[in-house]
């Protein structure tokens, strides 16, 4: 029997739990660049407020507008907060911390908000993902229903 997480989130491909959740054709912004860039976002996370030291989160961006020019992978290396909020039947999970880009040495702060939508006809979404001084998702990114599994909003 597994340990119950009082507040956290799992983000994965619902057809293959070993793969990333995907949101295609998103307009994002990069610090120091005017306008937006279109590309695909790939998310993977396993985060629990009581196990921050073993929690994981990655965001990968593939530039489809100017192929390969702005591609990056962000990997969280520390988490500072995980907050679960019930929104009707749905659950929103806000995560903050720090991480690196493409395995570099510089740490960047991040804030991400994941929303688990209960209705089968509704898609889950990553409401926001901002890497301070580098990247902003600029709005909700829809991903397949079942990609976000909230832990902590449901009644136990």
Coordinates of C-alpha atoms in Angstrom, one line a residue:
X1 CA 0.0 0.0 0.0
X2 CA 1.4 3.4 -1.0
X3 CA 1.7 6.5 1.1
X4 CA -1.1 9.1 0.6
X5 CA 0.2 12.5 -0.4
X6 CA -1.7 15.3 1.3
X7 CA -1.0 17.8 -1.5
X8 CA 0.8 17.2 -4.8
X9 CA 0.5 16.5 -8.5
X10 CA 1.5 13.9 -11.0
X11 CA 1.7 15.0 -14.6
X12 CA 2.2 12.4 -17.3
X13 CA 0.9 11.1 -20.7
X14 CA -2.4 9.4 -19.8
X15 CA -1.8 6.7 -22.5
X16 CA 1.8 6.0 -21.3
X17 CA 2.6 7.0 -17.7
X18 CA 6.3 6.8 -18.5
X19 CA 6.0 9.6 -21.1
X20 CA 5.4 13.4 -21.0
X21 CA 2.0 15.2 -21.2
X22 CA 1.9 17.4 -24.4
X23 CA 0.3 20.7 -25.3
X24 CA 0.8 21.7 -28.9
X25 CA 0.9 25.0 -30.7
X26 CA 1.3 27.4 -27.8
X27 CA 2.4 31.0 -28.0
X28 CA 5.1 31.6 -25.4
X29 CA 7.4 34.5 -24.5
X30 CA 11.1 34.6 -23.8
X31 CA 12.8 37.3 -21.8
X32 CA 14.5 39.8 -24.1
X33 CA 12.6 38.7 -27.2
X34 CA 9.7 40.8 -28.6
X35 CA 6.4 39.1 -29.3
X36 CA 5.6 35.4 -28.9
X37 CA 7.1 32.2 -30.2
X38 CA 4.9 29.2 -31.2
X39 CA 5.9 25.7 -30.0
X40 CA 5.0 22.5 -28.2
X41 CA 5.2 22.1 -24.4
X42 CA 6.0 18.8 -22.8
X43 CA 5.4 18.3 -19.0
X44 CA 6.4 15.6 -16.5
X45 CA 6.0 15.9 -12.7
X46 CA 5.7 13.8 -9.6
X47 CA 5.5 16.3 -6.7
X48 CA 4.3 15.8 -3.1
X49 CA 4.5 18.4 -0.3
X50 CA 5.7 15.9 2.2
X51 CA 8.4 14.5 -0.1
X52 CA 9.9 17.7 -1.7
X53 CA 13.4 16.3 -1.7
X54 CA 12.4 13.4 -4.0
X55 CA 9.9 15.3 -6.1
X56 CA 10.6 15.9 -9.8
X57 CA 9.4 18.3 -12.5
X58 CA 10.5 19.0 -16.1
X59 CA 9.2 21.3 -18.8
X60 CA 10.5 20.9 -22.3
X61 CA 9.8 23.4 -25.1
X62 CA 10.2 22.6 -28.8
X63 CA 10.1 25.7 -31.0
X64 CA 7.9 25.0 -34.1
X65 CA 8.0 28.5 -35.4
X66 CA 11.7 28.8 -35.8
X67 CA 12.7 25.1 -35.4
X68 CA 15.3 24.4 -32.8
X69 CA 16.1 28.0 -32.2
X70 CA 14.5 28.3 -28.8
X71 CA 14.3 24.7 -27.7
X72 CA 15.0 24.1 -24.0
X73 CA 14.5 21.7 -21.1
X74 CA 13.9 23.1 -17.6
X75 CA 14.5 20.7 -14.7
X76 CA 13.5 21.6 -11.2
X77 CA 16.2 21.0 -8.5
X78 CA 14.4 22.4 -5.4
X79 CA 10.8 23.0 -4.4
X80 CA 9.7 25.8 -2.0
X81 CA 6.0 25.4 -1.9
X82 CA 3.1 23.2 -3.1
X83 CA -0.4 24.5 -2.5
X84 CA -3.6 22.6 -3.4
X85 CA -6.8 24.5 -3.9
X86 CA -10.3 23.0 -4.4
X87 CA -12.1 24.8 -7.3
X88 CA -15.6 23.3 -7.3
X89 CA -15.0 19.7 -8.3
X90 CA -11.6 20.6 -9.8
X91 CA -8.3 20.9 -8.1
X92 CA -5.5 23.5 -8.8
X93 CA -2.0 22.9 -7.6
X94 CA 0.5 25.7 -7.4
X95 CA 4.2 24.8 -7.3
X96 CA 7.2 27.1 -6.8
X97 CA 10.9 26.4 -6.6
X98 CA 14.1 26.6 -8.6
X99 CA 15.7 24.8 -11.5
X100 CA 18.2 24.8 -14.3
X101 CA 17.9 25.2 -18.1
X102 CA 19.5 22.6 -20.3
X103 CA 21.6 21.3 -17.4
X104 CA 23.3 24.7 -16.9
X105 CA 24.7 26.0 -13.6
X106 CA 22.4 29.0 -13.2
X107 CA 19.4 28.6 -11.0
X108 CA 16.1 30.1 -12.1
X109 CA 13.0 30.6 -9.9
X110 CA 9.7 29.1 -11.3
X111 CA 6.0 29.1 -10.6
X112 CA 3.7 26.6 -12.2
X113 CA -0.1 26.1 -11.7
X114 CA -1.6 22.7 -12.8
X115 CA -5.4 22.2 -12.9
X116 CA -7.0 18.7 -12.8
X117 CA -10.4 18.9 -14.4
X118 CA -12.8 16.2 -13.1
X119 CA -15.2 16.0 -16.1
X120 CA -14.3 13.5 -18.8
X121 CA -15.4 16.0 -21.4
X122 CA -13.0 18.7 -20.1
X123 CA -9.3 18.8 -20.7
X124 CA -6.7 19.3 -17.9
X125 CA -4.5 22.3 -18.2
X126 CA -1.3 23.9 -17.1
X127 CA -2.7 27.3 -16.1
X128 CA 0.7 29.0 -16.0
X129 CA 4.4 28.2 -16.1
X130 CA 6.8 31.0 -15.6
X131 CA 10.6 30.8 -15.3
X132 CA 11.7 34.1 -13.9
X133 CA 14.0 36.0 -16.2
X134 CA 13.7 33.5 -19.0
X135 CA 10.3 32.1 -20.0
X136 CA 6.5 32.7 -19.7
X137 CA 3.9 30.2 -21.0
X138 CA 1.5 33.2 -21.4
X139 CA -1.8 31.5 -20.6
X140 CA -3.4 28.1 -20.0
X141 CA -2.0 25.2 -22.0
X142 CA -4.6 22.4 -22.5
X143 CA -3.4 18.8 -22.2
X144 CA -5.3 15.5 -22.5
X145 CA -7.8 14.6 -19.8
X146 CA -6.1 12.4 -17.2
X147 CA -2.7 14.0 -17.8
X148 CA -2.8 15.8 -14.4
X149 CA -3.6 13.8 -11.3
X150 CA -4.1 16.0 -8.3
X151 CA -3.5 14.7 -4.9
X152 CA -4.9 16.5 -1.9
X153 CA -8.1 18.2 -3.0
X154 CA -10.2 15.0 -2.9
X155 CA -11.9 13.9 0.3
X156 CA -10.2 11.0 1.9

